[in-house]
Coordinates of C-alpha atoms in Angstrom, one line a residue:
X271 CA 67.8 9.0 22.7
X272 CA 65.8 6.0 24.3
X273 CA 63.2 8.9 26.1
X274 CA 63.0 10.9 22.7
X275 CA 61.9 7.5 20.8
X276 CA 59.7 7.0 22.7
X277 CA 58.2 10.4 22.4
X278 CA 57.9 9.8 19.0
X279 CA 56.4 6.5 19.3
X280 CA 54.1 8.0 21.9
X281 CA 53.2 10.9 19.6
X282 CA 52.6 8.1 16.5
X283 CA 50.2 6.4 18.5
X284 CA 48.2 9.1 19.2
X285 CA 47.6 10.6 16.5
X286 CA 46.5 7.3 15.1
X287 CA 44.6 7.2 17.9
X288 CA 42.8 10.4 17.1
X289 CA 42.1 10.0 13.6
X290 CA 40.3 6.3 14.4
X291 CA 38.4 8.6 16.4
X292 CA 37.3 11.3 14.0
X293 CA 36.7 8.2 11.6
X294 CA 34.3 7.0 14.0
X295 CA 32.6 10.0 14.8
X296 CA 32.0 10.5 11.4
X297 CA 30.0 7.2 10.8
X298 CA 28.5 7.2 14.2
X299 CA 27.0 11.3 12.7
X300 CA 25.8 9.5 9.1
X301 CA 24.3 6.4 11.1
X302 CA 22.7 8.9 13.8
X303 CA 21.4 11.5 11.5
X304 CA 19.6 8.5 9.1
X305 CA 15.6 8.3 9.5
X306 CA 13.4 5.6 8.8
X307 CA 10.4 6.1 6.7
X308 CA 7.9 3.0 7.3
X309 CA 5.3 3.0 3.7
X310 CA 2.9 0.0 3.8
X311 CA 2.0 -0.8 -0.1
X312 CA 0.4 -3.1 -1.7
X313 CA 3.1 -4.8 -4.5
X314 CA 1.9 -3.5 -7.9
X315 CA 2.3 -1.1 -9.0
X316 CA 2.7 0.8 -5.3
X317 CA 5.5 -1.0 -4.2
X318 CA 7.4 -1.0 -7.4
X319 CA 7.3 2.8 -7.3
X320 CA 8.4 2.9 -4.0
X321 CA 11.8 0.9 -4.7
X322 CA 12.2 3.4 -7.5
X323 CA 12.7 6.1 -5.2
X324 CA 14.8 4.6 -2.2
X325 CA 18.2 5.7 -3.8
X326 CA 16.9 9.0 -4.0
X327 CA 16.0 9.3 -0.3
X328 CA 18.8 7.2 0.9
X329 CA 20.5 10.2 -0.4
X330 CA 19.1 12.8 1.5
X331 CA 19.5 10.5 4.3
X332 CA 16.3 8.9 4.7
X333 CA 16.0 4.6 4.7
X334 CA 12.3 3.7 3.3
X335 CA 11.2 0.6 4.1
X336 CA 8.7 -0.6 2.3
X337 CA 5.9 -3.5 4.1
X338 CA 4.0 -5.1 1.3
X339 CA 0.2 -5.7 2.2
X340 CA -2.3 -7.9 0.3
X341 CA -5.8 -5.9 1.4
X342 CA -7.9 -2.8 1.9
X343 CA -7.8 -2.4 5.3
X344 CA -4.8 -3.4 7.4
X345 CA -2.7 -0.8 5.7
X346 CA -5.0 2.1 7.4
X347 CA -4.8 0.2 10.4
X348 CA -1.5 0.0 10.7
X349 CA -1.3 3.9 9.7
X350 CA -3.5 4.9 12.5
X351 CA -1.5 2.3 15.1
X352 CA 1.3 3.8 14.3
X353 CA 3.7 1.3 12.9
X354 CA 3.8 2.7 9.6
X355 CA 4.4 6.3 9.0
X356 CA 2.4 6.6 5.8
X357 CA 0.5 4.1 3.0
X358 CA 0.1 4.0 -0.8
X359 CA -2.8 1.8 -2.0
X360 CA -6.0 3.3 -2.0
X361 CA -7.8 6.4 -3.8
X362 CA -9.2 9.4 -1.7
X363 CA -13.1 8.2 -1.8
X364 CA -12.0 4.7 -0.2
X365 CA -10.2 6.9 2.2
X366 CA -13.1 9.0 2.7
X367 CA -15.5 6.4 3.0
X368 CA -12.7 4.1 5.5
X369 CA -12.8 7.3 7.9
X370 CA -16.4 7.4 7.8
X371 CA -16.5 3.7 8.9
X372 CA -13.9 4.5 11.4
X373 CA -14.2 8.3 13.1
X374 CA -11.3 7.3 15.7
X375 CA -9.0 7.5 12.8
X376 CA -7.0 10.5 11.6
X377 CA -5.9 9.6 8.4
X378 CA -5.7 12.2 5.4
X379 CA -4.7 12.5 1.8
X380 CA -0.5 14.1 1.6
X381 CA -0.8 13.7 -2.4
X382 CA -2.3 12.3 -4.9
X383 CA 0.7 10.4 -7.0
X384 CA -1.0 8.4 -10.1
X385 CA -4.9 6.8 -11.1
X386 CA -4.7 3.1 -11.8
X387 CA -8.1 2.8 -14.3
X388 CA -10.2 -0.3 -13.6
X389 CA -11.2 -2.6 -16.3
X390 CA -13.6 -5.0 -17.3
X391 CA -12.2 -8.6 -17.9
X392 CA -13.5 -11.8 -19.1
X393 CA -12.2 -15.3 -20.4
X394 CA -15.5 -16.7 -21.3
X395 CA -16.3 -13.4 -24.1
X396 CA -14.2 -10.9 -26.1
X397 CA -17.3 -8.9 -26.5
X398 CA -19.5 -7.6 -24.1
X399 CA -22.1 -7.7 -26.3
X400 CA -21.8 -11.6 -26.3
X401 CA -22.6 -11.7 -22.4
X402 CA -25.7 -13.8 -22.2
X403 CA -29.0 -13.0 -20.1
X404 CA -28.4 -13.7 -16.4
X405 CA -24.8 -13.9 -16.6
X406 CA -22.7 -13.8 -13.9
X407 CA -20.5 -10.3 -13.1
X408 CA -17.8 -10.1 -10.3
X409 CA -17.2 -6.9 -8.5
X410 CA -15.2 -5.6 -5.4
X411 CA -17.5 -5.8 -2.0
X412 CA -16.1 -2.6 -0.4
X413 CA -18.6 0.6 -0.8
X414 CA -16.2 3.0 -2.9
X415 CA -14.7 0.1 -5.4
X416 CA -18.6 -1.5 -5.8
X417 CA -19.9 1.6 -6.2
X418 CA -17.1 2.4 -9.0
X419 CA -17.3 -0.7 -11.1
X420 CA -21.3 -0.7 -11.1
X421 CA -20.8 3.2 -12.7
X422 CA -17.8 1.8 -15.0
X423 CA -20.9 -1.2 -15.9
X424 CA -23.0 2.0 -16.7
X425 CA -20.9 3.2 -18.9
X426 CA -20.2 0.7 -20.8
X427 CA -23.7 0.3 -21.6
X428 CA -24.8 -3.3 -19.6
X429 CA -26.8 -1.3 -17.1
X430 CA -28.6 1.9 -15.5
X431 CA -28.6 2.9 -12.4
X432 CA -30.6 5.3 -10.3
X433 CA -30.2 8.9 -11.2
X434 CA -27.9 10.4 -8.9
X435 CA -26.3 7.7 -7.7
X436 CA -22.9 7.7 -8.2
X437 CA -19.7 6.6 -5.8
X438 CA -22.0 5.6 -3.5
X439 CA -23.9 2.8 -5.9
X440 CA -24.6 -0.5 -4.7
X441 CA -26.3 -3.3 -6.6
X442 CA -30.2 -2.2 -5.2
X443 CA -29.6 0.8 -6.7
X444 CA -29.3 -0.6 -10.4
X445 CA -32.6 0.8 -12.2
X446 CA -32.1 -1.0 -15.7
X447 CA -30.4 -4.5 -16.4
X448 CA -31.2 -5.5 -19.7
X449 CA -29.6 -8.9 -19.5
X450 CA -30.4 -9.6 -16.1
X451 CA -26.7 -9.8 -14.8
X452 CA -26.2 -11.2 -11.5
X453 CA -23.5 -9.6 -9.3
X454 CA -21.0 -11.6 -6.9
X455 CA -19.6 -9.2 -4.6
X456 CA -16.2 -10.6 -3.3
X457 CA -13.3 -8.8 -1.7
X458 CA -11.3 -6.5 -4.3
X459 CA -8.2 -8.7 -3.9
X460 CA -10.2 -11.7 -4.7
X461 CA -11.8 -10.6 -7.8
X462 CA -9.5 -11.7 -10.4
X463 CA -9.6 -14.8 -8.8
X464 CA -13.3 -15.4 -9.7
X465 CA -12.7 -15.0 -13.8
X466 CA -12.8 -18.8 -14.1
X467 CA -16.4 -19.1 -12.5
X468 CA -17.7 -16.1 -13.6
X469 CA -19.1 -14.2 -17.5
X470 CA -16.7 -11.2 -16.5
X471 CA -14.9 -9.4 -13.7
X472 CA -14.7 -5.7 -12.8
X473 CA -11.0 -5.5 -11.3
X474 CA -9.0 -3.0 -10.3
X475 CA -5.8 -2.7 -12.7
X476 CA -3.2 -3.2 -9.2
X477 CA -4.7 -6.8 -8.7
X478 CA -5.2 -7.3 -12.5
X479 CA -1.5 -6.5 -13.3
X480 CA -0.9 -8.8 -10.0
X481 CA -2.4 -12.1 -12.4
X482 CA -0.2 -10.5 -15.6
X483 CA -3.2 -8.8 -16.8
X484 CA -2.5 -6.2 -19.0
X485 CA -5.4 -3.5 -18.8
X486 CA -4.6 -1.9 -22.3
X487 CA -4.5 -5.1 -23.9
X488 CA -6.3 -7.6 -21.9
X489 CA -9.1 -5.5 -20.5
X490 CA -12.9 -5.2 -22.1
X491 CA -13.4 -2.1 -21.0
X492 CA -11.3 0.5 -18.4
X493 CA -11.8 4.0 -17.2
X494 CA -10.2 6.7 -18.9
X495 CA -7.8 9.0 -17.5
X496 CA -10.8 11.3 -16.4
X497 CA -11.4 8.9 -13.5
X498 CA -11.6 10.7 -10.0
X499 CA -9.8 7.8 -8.4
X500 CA -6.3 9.0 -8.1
X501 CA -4.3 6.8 -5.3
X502 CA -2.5 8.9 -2.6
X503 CA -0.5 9.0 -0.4
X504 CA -2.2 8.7 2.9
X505 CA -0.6 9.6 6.7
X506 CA -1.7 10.5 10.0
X507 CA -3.3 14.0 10.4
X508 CA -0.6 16.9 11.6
X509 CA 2.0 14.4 9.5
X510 CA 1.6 15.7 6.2
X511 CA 4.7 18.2 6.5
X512 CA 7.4 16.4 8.1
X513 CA 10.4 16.5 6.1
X514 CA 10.6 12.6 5.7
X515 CA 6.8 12.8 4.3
X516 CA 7.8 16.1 2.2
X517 CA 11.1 14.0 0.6
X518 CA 8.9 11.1 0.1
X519 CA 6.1 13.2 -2.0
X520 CA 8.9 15.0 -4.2
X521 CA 10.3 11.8 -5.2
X522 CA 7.2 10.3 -6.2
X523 CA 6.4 13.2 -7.8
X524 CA 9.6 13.7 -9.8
X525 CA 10.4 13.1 -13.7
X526 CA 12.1 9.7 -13.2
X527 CA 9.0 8.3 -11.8
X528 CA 6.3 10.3 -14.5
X529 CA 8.7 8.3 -16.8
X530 CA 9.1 5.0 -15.2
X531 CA 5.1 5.0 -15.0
X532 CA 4.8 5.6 -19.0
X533 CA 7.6 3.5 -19.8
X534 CA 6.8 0.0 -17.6
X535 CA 2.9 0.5 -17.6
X536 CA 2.2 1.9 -21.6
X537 CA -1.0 4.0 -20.4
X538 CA -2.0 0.9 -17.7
X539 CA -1.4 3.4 -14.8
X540 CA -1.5 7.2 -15.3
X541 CA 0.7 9.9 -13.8
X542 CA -1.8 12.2 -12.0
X543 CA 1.3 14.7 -11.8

């Protein structure tokens, strides 16, 4: 009796023993078979997309962490070095023009998610037919966003510039100016900063919305949704078809996001999807 009691305890034990074991096997597996997907982004509305889609990748097993920058250019740095595996800031002729600043890197365009229109702003006029001769006009100081707010100034009728100059525009390339409108060239993140000191500010809706701008509402004058400047999803070349990059596209690109654009941004930022 004593021998066959133990047995059974014996038996009890290991069995126990076993299924602790397959328990632990199991969430070892989940744990090992979990990627991390590193996206630098700058907060809005790039960020706030991102969170959108983390439930919908930490279902197909993939944890996206999301590194917040406040600039241009570390981002792409921190693409080519390696320590993030993709970025979501910038439009493909900032891209274009970044590589052509910067050969070494292999950077490319995965997808091209939404178009974020830039606007004119101003506290001192509600009119830009009020702005006074020489007045003061702040615009990004990077090639691609200068060039894009002197042709969004052309079209809203303040100035000319050279024909056939487009992207690539730079303030000596402005053939008419009417009202004499002096240009301060500061870094795009500093922009809306400036609209205390300054007649009006060319600034790109992310940074505008950052300041609780709203570009429907608060802006002068904005792009429409023709603009070429659709933001994208930028990785390292030959990285554009891993799976984690392929999951991370197809949730940006679903129907919950097309309708959290329209419903949080009311025509601010556009889906280019």
């Amino acid at each position: 009796m004593k021998l066959k009691k133990i047995l059974s305890t014996v038996a009890v034990m290991m069995t126990a023993a076993v299924i602790f074991t397959g328990c632990g096997n199991d969430n070892g597996g989940a744990s090992k078979d979990t990627k991390n997907l590193k996206v630098g982004a700058t907060p809005v509305p790039h960020a706030e997309l991102l969170e959108q889609i983390k439930p919908a990748l930490k279902e197909e097993g993939i944890n996206l962490d999301i590194v917040e920058f406040s600039d241009y250019v570390q981002p792409n740095v921190a693409l080519n070095d390696k320590e993030l595996d993709a970025n979501f800031f910038q439009h493909e002729p900032y891209l274009d023009d970044f590589i052509k600043e910067h050969k070494e890197m292999k950077l490319k365009n995965a997808a091209g998610i939404h178009i974020e229109p830039m606007g004119i702003y101003s506290k001192k006029v509600t009119d830009l037919k009020d702005l006074k001769e020489g007045a003061s006009i702040s615009i990004p100081n990077d090639p691609t966003n200068g060039g894009r707010a002197l042709m969004l100034l052309e079209k809203a009728g303040l100035l000319k510039l050279k024909d056939g100059v487009k992207e690539t525009a730079t303030v000596q390339d402005v053939a008419e100016n009417p009202k004499n409108l002096k240009f301060e060239e500061v870094e795009a993140a500093q922009v809306p900063r400036t609209l205390e000191d300054v007649d009006a500010a060319v600034i790109n809706t992310n940074y505008a919305m950052q300041i609780n701008l709203v570009p429907t509402k608060d802006a002068l004058f904005m792009e429409d949704s023709t603009s070429p400047y659709v933001n994208i999803i930028a990785v390292r070349e030959g990285d554009e078809n891993r799976p984690e990059i392929q999951a991370l596209l197809k949730a940006l690109k679903s129907d919950k996001i097309k309708n959290f654009i329209e419903e949080k941004y009311k025509g601010a930022i556009v889906p280019a999807f």
